[in-house]
Short mmCIF file of C-alpha atoms and ligand atoms in Angstrom, two decimals:
data_model
loop_
_atom_site.label_atom_id
_atom_site.label_comp_id
_atom_site.label_asym_id
_atom_site.label_seq_id
_atom_site.Cartn_x
_atom_site.Cartn_y
_atom_site.Cartn_z
CA MET A 1 -3.26 -3.93 22.23
CA ARG A 2 -5.22 -6.35 20.10
CA ILE A 3 -3.98 -7.24 16.65
CA ALA A 4 -5.94 -9.20 14.06
CA VAL A 5 -3.44 -11.30 12.12
CA LEU A 6 -4.61 -12.23 8.61
CA PRO A 7 -1.86 -14.15 6.77
CA GLY A 8 -3.92 -14.93 3.63
CA ASP A 9 -2.48 -16.86 0.68
CA GLY A 10 0.79 -17.76 -1.00
CA ILE A 11 3.82 -16.41 0.86
CA GLY A 12 1.43 -14.61 3.27
CA THR A 13 1.82 -17.24 5.99
CA GLU A 14 5.63 -17.24 6.00
CA ILE A 15 6.10 -13.49 5.96
CA VAL A 16 3.45 -12.89 8.61
CA ASP A 17 5.00 -15.60 10.82
CA ALA A 18 8.30 -13.73 10.65
CA ALA A 19 6.63 -10.41 11.52
CA VAL A 20 4.74 -12.00 14.44
CA ASP A 21 8.04 -13.32 15.85
CA VAL A 22 9.44 -9.80 15.69
CA LEU A 23 6.37 -8.32 17.40
CA GLN A 24 6.52 -10.93 20.15
CA ALA A 25 10.19 -10.19 20.76
CA LEU A 26 9.29 -6.62 21.75
CA GLY A 27 7.92 -7.71 25.12
CA LEU A 28 4.84 -5.47 24.75
CA PRO A 29 1.37 -6.52 25.95
CA LEU A 30 0.12 -7.59 22.53
CA GLU A 31 -2.81 -9.94 21.98
CA LEU A 32 -2.70 -11.57 18.57
CA GLU A 33 -5.65 -13.37 16.99
CA THR A 34 -5.26 -15.09 13.64
CA ALA A 35 -8.09 -15.47 11.11
CA PRO A 36 -8.32 -16.72 7.51
CA VAL A 37 -8.71 -14.35 4.57
CA GLY A 38 -8.60 -14.55 0.76
CA GLY A 39 -8.30 -17.92 -0.94
CA ALA A 40 -7.51 -19.59 2.38
CA ALA A 41 -10.84 -18.34 3.76
CA TYR A 42 -12.67 -19.36 0.60
CA GLU A 43 -11.31 -22.90 1.11
CA SER A 44 -12.23 -23.11 4.80
CA CYS A 45 -15.40 -20.95 4.96
CA GLY A 46 -16.64 -20.57 1.36
CA HIS A 47 -16.02 -16.80 1.29
CA PRO A 48 -12.82 -14.70 0.98
CA LEU A 49 -13.91 -12.41 3.84
CA PRO A 50 -16.12 -14.46 6.19
CA ASP A 51 -18.11 -12.90 9.04
CA SER A 52 -15.97 -14.78 11.56
CA THR A 53 -12.89 -12.94 10.23
CA LEU A 54 -14.72 -9.60 10.27
CA ARG A 55 -15.53 -10.17 13.95
CA VAL A 56 -11.84 -10.67 14.74
CA VAL A 57 -11.01 -7.52 12.75
CA ASP A 58 -13.71 -5.46 14.49
CA ALA A 59 -12.48 -6.49 17.94
CA ALA A 60 -8.87 -5.51 17.14
CA ASP A 61 -7.02 -2.18 17.34
CA ALA A 62 -5.11 -2.92 14.14
CA VAL A 63 -4.85 -5.50 11.37
CA LEU A 64 -1.63 -7.15 10.22
CA PHE A 65 -2.25 -8.51 6.73
CA GLY A 66 -0.09 -10.79 4.57
CA ALA A 67 -1.28 -11.10 0.97
CA VAL A 68 -4.14 -12.67 -0.97
CA GLY A 69 -4.57 -14.25 -4.37
CA ASP A 70 -3.69 -17.28 -6.42
CA TRP A 71 -4.14 -18.00 -10.13
CA LYS A 72 -6.26 -21.00 -9.25
CA TYR A 73 -9.08 -18.66 -8.18
CA ASP A 74 -9.09 -16.68 -11.44
CA THR A 75 -12.11 -18.58 -12.74
CA LEU A 76 -14.29 -17.95 -9.66
CA GLU A 77 -17.03 -15.35 -9.97
CA ARG A 78 -15.66 -11.92 -9.02
CA SER A 79 -17.40 -11.70 -5.62
CA LEU A 80 -15.63 -14.87 -4.39
CA ARG A 81 -12.11 -14.05 -5.59
CA PRO A 82 -9.39 -13.46 -2.96
CA GLU A 83 -8.94 -9.79 -3.99
CA GLN A 84 -12.48 -9.10 -2.74
CA ALA A 85 -11.18 -9.67 0.79
CA ILE A 86 -8.81 -6.72 0.69
CA LEU A 87 -11.31 -4.49 -1.12
CA GLY A 88 -14.01 -5.55 1.38
CA LEU A 89 -11.75 -4.80 4.37
CA ARG A 90 -10.91 -1.35 2.99
CA LYS A 91 -14.62 -0.59 2.61
CA HIS A 92 -15.67 -2.20 5.91
CA LEU A 93 -13.12 -0.29 7.98
CA GLY A 94 -13.31 2.92 5.90
CA LEU A 95 -9.56 2.78 5.18
CA PHE A 96 -9.49 5.80 2.89
CA ALA A 97 -5.85 6.81 3.39
CA ASN A 98 -3.16 4.53 2.02
CA PHE A 99 0.47 5.35 2.77
CA ARG A 100 3.01 3.73 0.48
CA PRO A 101 6.55 4.85 1.18
CA ALA A 102 9.17 4.12 -1.47
CA LEU A 103 12.49 4.27 0.26
CA CYS A 104 15.83 3.34 -1.26
CA TYR A 105 18.07 1.76 1.38
CA PRO A 106 21.72 2.72 0.78
CA GLU A 107 22.75 -0.97 0.98
CA LEU A 108 20.30 -1.84 -1.84
CA VAL A 109 20.96 1.02 -4.24
CA GLY A 110 22.49 -1.43 -6.73
CA ALA A 111 19.30 -3.54 -6.78
CA SER A 112 17.32 -0.90 -8.71
CA THR A 113 16.87 -1.13 -12.46
CA LEU A 114 17.64 2.61 -12.54
CA ARG A 115 21.15 4.03 -12.25
CA PRO A 116 22.36 4.40 -8.65
CA ASP A 117 22.86 8.16 -9.09
CA LEU A 118 19.13 8.51 -9.84
CA VAL A 119 17.78 6.47 -6.91
CA SER A 120 20.33 6.91 -4.15
CA GLY A 121 18.69 8.74 -1.26
CA LEU A 122 15.23 8.28 -2.77
CA ASP A 123 12.46 8.77 -0.19
CA ILE A 124 8.95 9.21 -1.63
CA LEU A 125 5.62 8.83 0.12
CA ILE A 126 2.63 8.01 -2.04
CA VAL A 127 -0.67 8.89 -0.38
CA ARG A 128 -3.34 6.99 -2.30
CA GLU A 129 -7.07 7.50 -1.78
CA LEU A 130 -8.36 3.99 -1.15
CA THR A 131 -12.15 3.81 -0.83
CA GLY A 132 -13.45 5.85 -3.77
CA ASP A 133 -12.84 6.33 -7.49
CA VAL A 134 -13.57 3.80 -10.19
CA TYR A 135 -12.77 0.96 -7.73
CA PHE A 136 -16.02 1.48 -5.80
CA GLY A 137 -18.05 3.92 -7.92
CA GLN A 138 -21.60 2.89 -8.80
CA PRO A 139 -23.10 2.11 -11.21
CA ARG A 140 -20.91 -0.55 -12.73
CA GLY A 141 -21.74 -3.65 -14.66
CA ARG A 142 -22.40 -5.24 -18.00
CA ARG A 143 -25.26 -4.70 -20.38
CA THR A 144 -26.18 -4.68 -24.01
CA ALA A 145 -25.21 -1.39 -25.62
CA THR A 146 -28.12 0.70 -26.81
CA ASP A 147 -25.99 3.51 -28.26
CA GLY A 148 -22.33 4.14 -29.13
CA PRO A 149 -20.52 2.74 -32.15
CA PHE A 150 -21.77 -0.85 -31.71
CA PRO A 151 -25.36 -0.95 -30.42
CA GLY A 152 -26.72 -4.41 -29.62
CA THR A 153 -23.33 -5.75 -28.50
CA ALA A 154 -22.03 -6.56 -25.01
CA GLU A 155 -20.46 -3.64 -23.15
CA ALA A 156 -19.08 -3.10 -19.63
CA PHE A 157 -18.81 0.08 -17.60
CA ASP A 158 -17.38 1.42 -14.34
CA THR A 159 -17.96 4.81 -12.76
CA MET A 160 -15.16 7.13 -11.69
CA ARG A 161 -16.49 9.41 -9.00
CA TYR A 162 -15.21 11.58 -6.17
CA SER A 163 -17.04 13.94 -3.82
CA ARG A 164 -15.55 17.12 -2.36
CA PRO A 165 -15.27 15.73 1.23
CA GLU A 166 -13.53 12.58 -0.01
CA ILE A 167 -10.90 14.69 -1.76
CA GLU A 168 -10.57 17.13 1.13
CA ARG A 169 -9.79 14.46 3.71
CA ILE A 170 -7.14 12.68 1.63
CA ALA A 171 -5.55 16.02 0.71
CA ARG A 172 -5.30 16.95 4.40
CA VAL A 173 -3.68 13.61 5.17
CA ALA A 174 -1.08 14.25 2.46
CA PHE A 175 -0.28 17.80 3.56
CA ASP A 176 -0.06 16.75 7.22
CA ALA A 177 2.33 13.97 6.22
CA ALA A 178 4.45 16.40 4.18
CA ARG A 179 4.65 18.72 7.18
CA LYS A 180 5.76 15.89 9.47
CA ARG A 181 8.36 14.73 6.97
CA LYS A 182 9.64 18.30 6.59
CA GLN A 183 10.31 18.41 10.32
CA ALA A 184 12.42 15.29 9.81
CA GLY A 185 14.42 16.88 6.97
CA SER A 186 12.42 16.15 3.78
CA ALA A 187 11.69 18.79 1.15
CA GLY A 188 8.14 19.53 2.34
CA LYS A 189 6.43 19.25 -1.04
CA VAL A 190 3.13 17.76 -2.23
CA THR A 191 2.57 16.75 -5.85
CA SER A 192 -1.10 16.17 -6.61
CA VAL A 193 -1.54 13.79 -9.52
CA ASP A 194 -4.66 13.79 -11.71
CA LYS A 195 -5.87 13.80 -15.31
CA ALA A 196 -7.61 17.18 -15.18
CA ASN A 197 -7.07 17.78 -18.90
CA VAL A 198 -9.59 15.01 -19.62
CA LEU A 199 -11.65 13.92 -16.58
CA GLU A 200 -14.41 15.71 -14.63
CA THR A 201 -13.41 13.92 -11.41
CA SER A 202 -9.87 15.23 -11.84
CA GLY A 203 -11.20 18.76 -12.42
CA LEU A 204 -12.89 18.66 -9.02
CA TRP A 205 -9.85 16.93 -7.51
CA ARG A 206 -7.59 19.79 -8.65
CA GLU A 207 -9.96 22.47 -7.33
CA VAL A 208 -10.31 20.85 -3.90
CA VAL A 209 -6.62 20.03 -3.41
CA THR A 210 -5.79 23.64 -4.32
CA ASP A 211 -8.23 24.83 -1.62
CA ILE A 212 -6.64 22.57 1.01
CA ALA A 213 -3.12 23.59 -0.05
CA ALA A 214 -3.96 27.19 0.88
CA GLY A 215 -4.03 26.08 4.53
CA TYR A 216 -0.42 24.80 4.29
CA PRO A 217 1.66 27.82 3.18
CA ASP A 218 4.80 26.12 4.55
CA ILE A 219 4.46 23.20 2.11
CA ALA A 220 5.39 23.53 -1.58
CA PHE A 221 2.65 22.34 -3.88
CA GLU A 222 2.21 21.43 -7.54
CA HIS A 223 -0.23 19.62 -9.83
CA MET A 224 0.92 17.01 -12.32
CA TYR A 225 -0.92 14.97 -14.94
CA VAL A 226 -0.69 11.25 -14.28
CA ASP A 227 1.01 10.39 -17.58
CA ASN A 228 3.69 12.99 -16.89
CA ALA A 229 4.04 11.74 -13.30
CA ALA A 230 4.63 8.21 -14.58
CA MET A 231 7.40 9.59 -16.78
CA GLN A 232 8.97 11.87 -14.14
CA LEU A 233 9.10 8.95 -11.69
CA VAL A 234 11.62 7.17 -13.89
CA ARG A 235 13.27 10.33 -15.29
CA ASN A 236 14.01 12.08 -12.00
CA PRO A 237 12.38 10.27 -9.07
CA ARG A 238 13.97 12.50 -6.43
CA HIS A 239 11.82 15.35 -7.77
CA PHE A 240 9.06 13.96 -5.56
CA ASP A 241 8.45 14.12 -1.82
CA VAL A 242 4.76 13.38 -1.12
CA ILE A 243 2.48 12.36 -3.99
CA VAL A 244 -1.29 12.48 -3.40
CA THR A 245 -3.59 10.84 -5.90
CA GLY A 246 -6.80 8.88 -6.44
CA ASN A 247 -7.33 5.16 -6.08
CA LEU A 248 -6.63 3.99 -9.63
CA PHE A 249 -3.71 6.29 -10.42
CA GLY A 250 -2.27 5.50 -6.98
CA ASP A 251 -2.47 1.77 -7.63
CA ILE A 252 -0.38 2.13 -10.77
CA LEU A 253 2.10 4.77 -9.60
CA SER A 254 2.79 3.00 -6.30
CA ASP A 255 3.94 -0.16 -8.09
CA GLU A 256 6.14 1.97 -10.32
CA ALA A 257 7.61 3.86 -7.36
CA ALA A 258 8.17 0.63 -5.44
CA MET A 259 10.26 -0.83 -8.23
CA LEU A 260 12.48 2.26 -8.36
CA THR A 261 13.89 1.19 -5.04
CA GLY A 262 14.84 -2.14 -6.57
CA SER A 263 13.02 -4.12 -3.97
CA ILE A 264 9.26 -4.34 -3.69
CA GLY A 265 10.08 -6.96 -1.04
CA MET A 266 11.21 -4.13 1.25
CA LEU A 267 8.20 -1.84 1.05
CA ALA A 268 5.58 -1.53 3.76
CA SER A 269 2.16 0.02 3.52
CA ALA A 270 -0.50 1.35 5.88
CA SER A 271 -4.18 1.91 5.20
CA MET A 272 -5.88 4.12 7.78
CA ASN A 273 -9.39 5.23 8.67
CA ASP A 274 -10.34 8.46 10.44
CA ALA A 275 -10.35 6.75 13.86
CA GLY A 276 -6.68 5.76 13.61
CA LYS A 277 -7.43 2.10 13.01
CA GLY A 278 -5.38 0.65 10.23
CA LEU A 279 -4.51 -2.31 8.10
CA PHE A 280 -0.80 -2.93 7.59
CA GLU A 281 0.53 -5.04 4.77
CA PRO A 282 3.55 -5.41 2.51
CA SER A 283 3.20 -3.60 -0.84
CA HIS A 284 3.84 -6.83 -2.73
CA GLY A 285 1.43 -9.66 -3.47
CA SER A 286 1.07 -13.34 -2.56
CA ALA A 287 3.71 -14.67 -5.02
CA PRO A 288 2.21 -18.20 -5.24
CA ASP A 289 5.17 -19.34 -7.38
CA ILE A 290 7.54 -19.12 -4.39
CA ALA A 291 5.07 -19.94 -1.60
CA GLY A 292 6.23 -22.38 1.05
CA LYS A 293 9.83 -22.37 -0.19
CA ASN A 294 11.33 -20.19 2.53
CA VAL A 295 12.68 -17.72 -0.05
CA ALA A 296 10.29 -14.74 0.27
CA ASN A 297 11.57 -11.52 1.78
CA PRO A 298 9.78 -10.91 5.12
CA LEU A 299 11.17 -7.40 5.60
CA ALA A 300 8.24 -5.53 4.00
CA THR A 301 5.87 -7.25 6.42
CA ILE A 302 8.19 -6.65 9.36
CA LEU A 303 8.38 -2.97 8.40
CA SER A 304 4.57 -2.93 8.08
CA ALA A 305 4.38 -4.18 11.66
CA ALA A 306 6.59 -1.22 12.61
CA MET A 307 4.16 1.14 10.85
CA MET A 308 1.34 -0.50 12.81
CA LEU A 309 3.09 0.21 16.11
CA ARG A 310 3.62 3.83 15.12
CA PHE A 311 0.30 4.65 13.38
CA SER A 312 -2.29 2.60 15.28
CA LEU A 313 -0.81 1.43 18.58
CA GLY A 314 0.99 4.53 19.83
CA GLN A 315 4.37 2.76 20.16
CA PRO A 316 6.82 4.92 18.18
CA ALA A 317 9.89 3.70 20.10
CA ALA A 318 9.12 0.05 19.32
CA ALA A 319 8.54 1.02 15.67
CA SER A 320 11.92 2.75 15.47
CA ALA A 321 13.59 -0.23 17.13
CA ILE A 322 12.26 -2.56 14.43
CA GLU A 323 13.34 -0.18 11.66
CA ALA A 324 16.81 0.04 13.17
CA ALA A 325 16.98 -3.76 13.43
CA VAL A 326 16.11 -4.07 9.72
CA LYS A 327 18.88 -1.59 8.80
CA ASN A 328 21.21 -3.59 11.01
CA VAL A 329 20.59 -6.91 9.22
CA LEU A 330 21.09 -5.21 5.86
CA ALA A 331 24.36 -3.75 7.12
CA GLN A 332 25.38 -7.27 8.19
CA GLY A 333 25.04 -8.23 4.51
CA LEU A 334 22.09 -10.59 4.95
CA ARG A 335 19.90 -10.75 1.83
CA THR A 336 16.93 -12.77 0.66
CA ALA A 337 16.99 -13.82 -3.00
CA ASP A 338 15.07 -10.77 -4.29
CA ILE A 339 17.70 -8.33 -3.05
CA HIS A 340 20.77 -10.54 -3.21
CA SER A 341 24.00 -9.39 -4.86
CA ASN A 342 27.62 -10.54 -4.95
CA GLY A 343 29.44 -10.54 -1.66
CA CYS A 344 26.27 -10.74 0.45
CA THR A 345 24.94 -13.67 2.45
CA LEU A 346 21.88 -15.35 0.94
CA VAL A 347 19.30 -16.24 3.59
CA GLY A 348 15.74 -17.59 3.63
CA THR A 349 12.54 -16.11 5.06
CA ARG A 350 12.95 -17.73 8.49
CA GLU A 351 16.65 -16.86 8.79
CA MET A 352 15.97 -13.23 7.86
CA GLY A 353 13.17 -13.02 10.44
CA ALA A 354 15.38 -14.58 13.10
CA ALA A 355 18.19 -12.13 12.28
CA VAL A 356 15.84 -9.19 12.82
CA VAL A 357 14.76 -10.65 16.17
CA ARG A 358 18.44 -11.01 17.17
CA ALA A 359 19.25 -7.45 16.08
CA LEU A 360 16.28 -6.23 18.09
C1 IPM B 401 -2.94 -3.07 -4.26
C2 IPM B 401 -3.47 -4.22 -5.09
C3 IPM B 401 -4.98 -4.24 -4.96
C4 IPM B 401 -5.49 -2.94 -5.56
C5 IPM B 401 -5.66 -5.47 -5.60
C6 IPM B 401 -5.12 -6.76 -5.03
C7 IPM B 401 -7.16 -5.42 -5.44
O1 IPM B 401 -3.03 -4.13 -6.40
O2 IPM B 401 -3.16 -3.06 -3.04
O3 IPM B 401 -2.31 -2.19 -4.84
O4 IPM B 401 -5.70 -2.85 -6.79
O5 IPM B 401 -5.67 -2.00 -4.81
MG1 MG B 402 -1.64 -2.55 -6.74
#
């Protein structure tokens, strides 16, 4: 099993180091190859996603990714900024299905900004379409306006677009996931989020998801406008089981859902293509302000490694073992700064990683 390890920028190195230690403690035949990405790759190779890194990625069965980005690259032209690495990898590997679970661990229920009675037991899966929408739609660019209210002035434009097959495949992924979760005791419900009262793309989205839903009579199904979904997520988050939505709405709602759990530092994510190859990364970013200080929470990355074992490497038992080890260290009262509360033991990135290895 070959894994491309791309630590990236900021806290990326520390959290990926911790996850690699956990993977190596499993005693599985894993071959890890590390390559630079993001700002780190721009520094060493002049490009955030160099060909040498793409070769490592192409030769691997799965990608373990840290985080990219730093304010110091904000003035670079867009094509050289660290974020282009993650967008380029999604496109290159065809990673159209992004799974972002938002899970409230019982030990951390007090860490949420919402009342414990609203978030306790929360277990939502956001399925975000990841290779279409306004993120990748052409044409896009800048020009001088020839019409509209201010002709002759600078304007910029992006194109929101979705085709029927793109919507069909992400809808199937969401309904399949809902079915699997139902077998494990979840509600078995899909909420499709769009803006069909305004947008053409959402009109098609709604039509296609409704067609796919007909093939899943065992799964409850509803449509919701994105503004209402943003509100319901903080009003009554346990209303949701699986949410399926487009790239842009999914970007926004997944950050919102992550924060409900009180701990974006705990949340893993998987981005999959249709061949089962995936990129696994924490839901949070590179946090340059705390980089190198041994304070970042490595658990989201460790849990992403567990997702990698389950989704791409066919090792569900090893995945469950890691998830159990994470629950174990939380039960021991170990906390990094982001999830710390009175009566718990404050630990650093390395200590948290080592505790997971011990629990394993
Ligand atoms: C995410 C991030 C990315 C996105 C950025 C870094 C390009 O916010 O993975 O959610 O917008 O998709
Ligand atoms: Mg985002």
